[in-house]
Short mmCIF file of C-alpha atoms in Angstrom, two decimals:
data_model
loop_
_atom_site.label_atom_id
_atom_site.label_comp_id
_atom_site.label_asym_id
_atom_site.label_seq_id
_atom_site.Cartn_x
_atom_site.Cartn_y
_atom_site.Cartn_z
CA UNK A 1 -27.30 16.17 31.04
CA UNK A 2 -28.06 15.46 27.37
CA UNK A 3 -25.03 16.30 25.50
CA UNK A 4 -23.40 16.50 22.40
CA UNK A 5 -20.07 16.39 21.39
CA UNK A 6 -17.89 18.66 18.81
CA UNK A 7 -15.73 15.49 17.75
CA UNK A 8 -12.84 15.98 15.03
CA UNK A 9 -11.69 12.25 15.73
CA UNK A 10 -8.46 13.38 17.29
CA UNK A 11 -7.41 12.47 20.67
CA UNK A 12 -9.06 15.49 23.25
CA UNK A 13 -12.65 15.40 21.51
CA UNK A 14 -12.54 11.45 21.48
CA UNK A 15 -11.50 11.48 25.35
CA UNK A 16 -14.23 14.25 26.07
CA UNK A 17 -17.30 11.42 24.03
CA UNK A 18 -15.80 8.71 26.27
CA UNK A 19 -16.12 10.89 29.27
CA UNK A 20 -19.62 12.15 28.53
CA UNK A 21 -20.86 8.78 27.56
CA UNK A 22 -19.90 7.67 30.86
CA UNK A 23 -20.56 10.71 33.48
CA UNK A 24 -23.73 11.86 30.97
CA UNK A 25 -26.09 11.34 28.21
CA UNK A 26 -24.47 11.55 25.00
CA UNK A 27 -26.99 11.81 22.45
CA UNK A 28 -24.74 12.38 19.71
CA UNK A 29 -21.79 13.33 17.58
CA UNK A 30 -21.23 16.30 15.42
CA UNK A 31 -18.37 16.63 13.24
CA UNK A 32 -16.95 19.34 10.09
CA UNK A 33 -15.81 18.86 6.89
CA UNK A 34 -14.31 22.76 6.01
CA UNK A 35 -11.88 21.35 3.81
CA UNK A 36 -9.66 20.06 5.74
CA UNK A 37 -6.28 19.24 3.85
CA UNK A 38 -7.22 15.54 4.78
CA UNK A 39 -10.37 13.49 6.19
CA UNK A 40 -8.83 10.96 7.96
CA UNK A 41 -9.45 12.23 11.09
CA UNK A 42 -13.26 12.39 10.20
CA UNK A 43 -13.14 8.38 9.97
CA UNK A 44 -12.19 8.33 13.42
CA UNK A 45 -14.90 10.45 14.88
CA UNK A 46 -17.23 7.76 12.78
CA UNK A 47 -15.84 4.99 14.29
CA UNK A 48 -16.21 6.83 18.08
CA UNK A 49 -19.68 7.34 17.23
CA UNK A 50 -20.38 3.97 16.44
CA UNK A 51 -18.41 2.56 18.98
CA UNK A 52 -20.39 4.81 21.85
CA UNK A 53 -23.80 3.92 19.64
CA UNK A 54 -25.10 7.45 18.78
CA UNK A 55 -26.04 9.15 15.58
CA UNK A 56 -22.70 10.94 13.71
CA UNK A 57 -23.29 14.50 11.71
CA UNK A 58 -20.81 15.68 9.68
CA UNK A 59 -21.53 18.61 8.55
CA UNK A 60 -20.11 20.08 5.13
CA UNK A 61 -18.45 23.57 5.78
CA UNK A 62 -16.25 22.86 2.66
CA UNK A 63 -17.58 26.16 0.96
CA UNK A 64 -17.00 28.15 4.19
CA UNK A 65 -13.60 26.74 4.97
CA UNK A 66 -12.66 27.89 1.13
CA UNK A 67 -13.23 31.74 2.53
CA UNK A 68 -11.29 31.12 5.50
CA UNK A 69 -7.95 31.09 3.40
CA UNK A 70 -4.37 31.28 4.28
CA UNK A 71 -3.66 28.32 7.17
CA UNK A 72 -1.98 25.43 6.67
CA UNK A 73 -4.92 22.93 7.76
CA UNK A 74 -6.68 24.26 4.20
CA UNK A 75 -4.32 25.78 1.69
CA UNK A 76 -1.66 24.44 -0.06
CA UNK A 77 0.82 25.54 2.96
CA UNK A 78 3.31 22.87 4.53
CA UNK A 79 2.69 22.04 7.89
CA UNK A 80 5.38 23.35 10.13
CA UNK A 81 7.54 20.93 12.77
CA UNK A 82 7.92 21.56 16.37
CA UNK A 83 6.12 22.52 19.12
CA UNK A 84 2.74 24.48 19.75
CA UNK A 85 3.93 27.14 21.53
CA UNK A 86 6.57 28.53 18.40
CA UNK A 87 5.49 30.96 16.29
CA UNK A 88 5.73 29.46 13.23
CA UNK A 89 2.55 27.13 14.51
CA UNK A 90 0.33 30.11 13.91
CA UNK A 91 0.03 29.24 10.37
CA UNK A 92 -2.36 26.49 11.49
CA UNK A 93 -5.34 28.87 12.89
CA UNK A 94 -8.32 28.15 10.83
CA UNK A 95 -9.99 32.02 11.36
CA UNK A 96 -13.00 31.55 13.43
CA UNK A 97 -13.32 28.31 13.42
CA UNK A 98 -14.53 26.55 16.44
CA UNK A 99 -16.89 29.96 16.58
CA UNK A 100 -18.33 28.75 13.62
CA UNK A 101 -18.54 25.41 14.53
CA UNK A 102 -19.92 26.11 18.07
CA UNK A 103 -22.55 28.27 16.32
CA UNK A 104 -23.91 25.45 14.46
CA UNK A 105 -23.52 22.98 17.25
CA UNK A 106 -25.74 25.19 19.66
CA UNK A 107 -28.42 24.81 17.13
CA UNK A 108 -28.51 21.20 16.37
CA UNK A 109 -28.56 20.80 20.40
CA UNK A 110 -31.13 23.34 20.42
CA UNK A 111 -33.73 21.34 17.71
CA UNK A 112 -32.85 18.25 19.85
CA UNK A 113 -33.77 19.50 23.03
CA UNK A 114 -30.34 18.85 24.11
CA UNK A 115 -29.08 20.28 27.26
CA UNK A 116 -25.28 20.87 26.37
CA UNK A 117 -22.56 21.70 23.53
CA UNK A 118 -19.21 19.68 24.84
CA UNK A 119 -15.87 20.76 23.13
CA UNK A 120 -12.81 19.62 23.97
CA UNK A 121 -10.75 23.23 24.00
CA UNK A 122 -7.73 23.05 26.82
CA UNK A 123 -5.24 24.91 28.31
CA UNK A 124 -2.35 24.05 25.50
CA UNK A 125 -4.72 25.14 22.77
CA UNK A 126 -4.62 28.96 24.76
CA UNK A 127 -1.50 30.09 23.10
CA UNK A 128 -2.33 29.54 19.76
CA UNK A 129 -5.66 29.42 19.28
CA UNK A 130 -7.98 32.68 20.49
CA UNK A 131 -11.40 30.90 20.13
CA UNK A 132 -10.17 28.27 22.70
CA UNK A 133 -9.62 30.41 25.64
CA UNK A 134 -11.95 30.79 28.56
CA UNK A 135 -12.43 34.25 28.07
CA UNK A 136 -14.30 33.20 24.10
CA UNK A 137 -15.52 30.04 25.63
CA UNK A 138 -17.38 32.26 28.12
CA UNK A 139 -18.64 35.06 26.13
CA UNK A 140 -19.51 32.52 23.89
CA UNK A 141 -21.82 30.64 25.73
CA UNK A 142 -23.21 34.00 27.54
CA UNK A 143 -24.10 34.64 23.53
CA UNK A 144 -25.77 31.87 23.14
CA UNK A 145 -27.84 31.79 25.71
CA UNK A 146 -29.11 35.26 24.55
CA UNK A 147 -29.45 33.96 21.17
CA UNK A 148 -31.71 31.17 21.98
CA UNK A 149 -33.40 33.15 24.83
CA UNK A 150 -36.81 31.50 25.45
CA UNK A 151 -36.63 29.11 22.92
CA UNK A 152 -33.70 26.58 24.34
CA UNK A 153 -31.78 26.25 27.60
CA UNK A 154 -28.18 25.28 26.05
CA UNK A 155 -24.82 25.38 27.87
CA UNK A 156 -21.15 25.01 26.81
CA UNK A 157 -19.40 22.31 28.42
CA UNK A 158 -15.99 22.70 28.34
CA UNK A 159 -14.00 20.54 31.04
CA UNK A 160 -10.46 20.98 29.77
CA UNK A 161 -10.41 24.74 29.34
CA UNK A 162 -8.11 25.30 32.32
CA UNK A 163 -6.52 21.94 32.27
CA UNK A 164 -3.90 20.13 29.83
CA UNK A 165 -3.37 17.71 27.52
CA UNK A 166 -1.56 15.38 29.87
CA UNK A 167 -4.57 15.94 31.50
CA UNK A 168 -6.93 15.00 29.08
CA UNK A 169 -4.70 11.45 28.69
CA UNK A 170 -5.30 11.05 32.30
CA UNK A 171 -8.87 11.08 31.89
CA UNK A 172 -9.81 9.39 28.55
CA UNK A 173 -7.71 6.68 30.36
CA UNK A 174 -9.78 6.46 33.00
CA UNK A 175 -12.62 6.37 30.80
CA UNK A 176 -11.32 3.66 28.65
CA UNK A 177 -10.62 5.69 25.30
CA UNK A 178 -8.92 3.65 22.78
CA UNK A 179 -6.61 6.24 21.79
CA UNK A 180 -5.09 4.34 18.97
CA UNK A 181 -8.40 4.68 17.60
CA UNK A 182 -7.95 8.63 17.39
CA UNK A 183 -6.25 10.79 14.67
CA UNK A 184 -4.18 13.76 15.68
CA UNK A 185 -1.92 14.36 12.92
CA UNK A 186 -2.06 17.54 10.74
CA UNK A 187 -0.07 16.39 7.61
CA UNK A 188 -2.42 13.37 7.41
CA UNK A 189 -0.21 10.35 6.00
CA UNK A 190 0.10 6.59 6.47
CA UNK A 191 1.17 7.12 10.16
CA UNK A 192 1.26 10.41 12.61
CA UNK A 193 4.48 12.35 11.33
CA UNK A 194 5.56 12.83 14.80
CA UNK A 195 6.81 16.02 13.80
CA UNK A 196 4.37 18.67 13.68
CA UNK A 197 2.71 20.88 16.58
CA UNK A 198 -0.31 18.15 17.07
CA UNK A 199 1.69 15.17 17.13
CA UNK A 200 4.89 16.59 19.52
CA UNK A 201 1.97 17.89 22.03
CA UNK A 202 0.59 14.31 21.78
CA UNK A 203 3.58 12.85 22.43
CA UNK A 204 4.65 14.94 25.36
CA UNK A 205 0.89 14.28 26.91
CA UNK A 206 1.20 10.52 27.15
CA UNK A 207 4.72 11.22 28.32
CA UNK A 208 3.29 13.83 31.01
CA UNK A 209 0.28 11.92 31.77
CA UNK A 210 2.44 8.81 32.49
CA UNK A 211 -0.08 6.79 30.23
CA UNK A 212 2.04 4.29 27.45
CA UNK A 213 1.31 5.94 24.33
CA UNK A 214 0.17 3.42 21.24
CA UNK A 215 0.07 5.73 18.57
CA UNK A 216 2.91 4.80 15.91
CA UNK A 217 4.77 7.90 14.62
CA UNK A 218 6.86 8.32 11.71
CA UNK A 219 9.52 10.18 13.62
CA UNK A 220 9.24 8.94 17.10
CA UNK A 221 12.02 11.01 18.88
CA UNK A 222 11.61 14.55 17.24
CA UNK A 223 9.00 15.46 19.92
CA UNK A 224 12.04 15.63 22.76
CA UNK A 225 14.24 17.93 20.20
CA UNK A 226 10.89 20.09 19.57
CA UNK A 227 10.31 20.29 23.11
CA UNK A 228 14.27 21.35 24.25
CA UNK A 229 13.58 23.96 21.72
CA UNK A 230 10.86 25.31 23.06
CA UNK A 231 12.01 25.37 26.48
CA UNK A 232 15.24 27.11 25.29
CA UNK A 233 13.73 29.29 23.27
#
């Protein structure tokens, strides 16, 4: 199955272009620049790409993202701490986004006769994020397939939509991902904060997964407070 990858350089899309590499034919990588509050995670998905040896897109959405106001990933908005699953997190949805992004992936697989859009949407991401359940992911790809009736045979591939992020460690372990060579962290500085919703859920996936985690964090411990919080809550 000729496949491309949505890869943001974090740890689940990095995984998901070891996996593919390995189990498939990855043909490429296709990142998005929509303004991101910082691009560091974009140097990551480069260095995936190079290290799996396929072509990298990144594709500007910079003037689109600047419509898609009011989240914390693209305004001037402080990232919040704690877990995924508070409330506060919801500051981070990006409107639309990974439709957006899916839209444009679907045709770059369809002018490269590519057989498959992978994304690496999972079950943590269903809380939070409504364009990363399985009900969108499905309607989605039943959309596509109408759009590019007759012209291209395209499917979503989405193996982590009913599994988690421990789960996804499990598996880009198995597939050799050098996860210190990924970039999870929202805010973006010298090291992963260790604080907000990306890096706790990290944190709490190596420790779940039972896989040593290398990433270095800023605040190392907070993810067990965020996490006692959460479950008290």
């Amino acid at each position: 199955m000729k496949t491309i990858v949505i890869c943001s350089g974090g740890l689940d899309s990095v995984s998901l272009a070891h996996m593919v590499a390995e189990e498939h034919q990855l043909t490429r990588l296709v990142s998005f620049d929509y303004g991101q509050r910082h691009r560091k995670e974009l140097d990551y998905a480069a260095a995936a790409a190079k290290r799996l040896g396929v072509p990298h897109d990144i594709i500007d959405m910079r003037g689109i993202g600047a419509a898609l106001s009011g989240s914390a990933l693209t305004d001037d908005i402080d990232v919040p701490d704690g877990h995924y699953a508070e409330e506060t997190m919801k500051v981070t949805v990006v409107p639309n986004r990974n439709a957006i992004m899916l839209t444009i992936a679907y045709g770059i697989a369809a002018a490269n006769g590519d057989d498959a859009v992978a994304t690496a949407v999972h079950g943590g991401d269903h809380f939070i994020y409504p364009d990363c359940r399985p009900a969108f992911t499905e309607a989605f790809d039943a959309m596509q397939r109408a759009a590019l009736d007759g012209y291209a045979d395209v499917r979503l591939y989405t193996p982590f939509v009913h599994r988690t992020k421990g789960d996804i460690v499990t598996a880009g372990a198995a597939h050799n991902t050098p996860f210190a060579e990924t970039w999870s962290c929202y805010k973006g500085g010298e090291k992963h904060c260790g604080r907000c919703g990306t890096c706790v859920e990290r944190r709490e996936a190596f420790h779940l997964a039972g896989v040593e985690d290398p990433t270095d964090y800023a605040d190392p411990d907070f993810w067990k407070a965020a996490i006692a919080a959460k479950d008290g809550a």
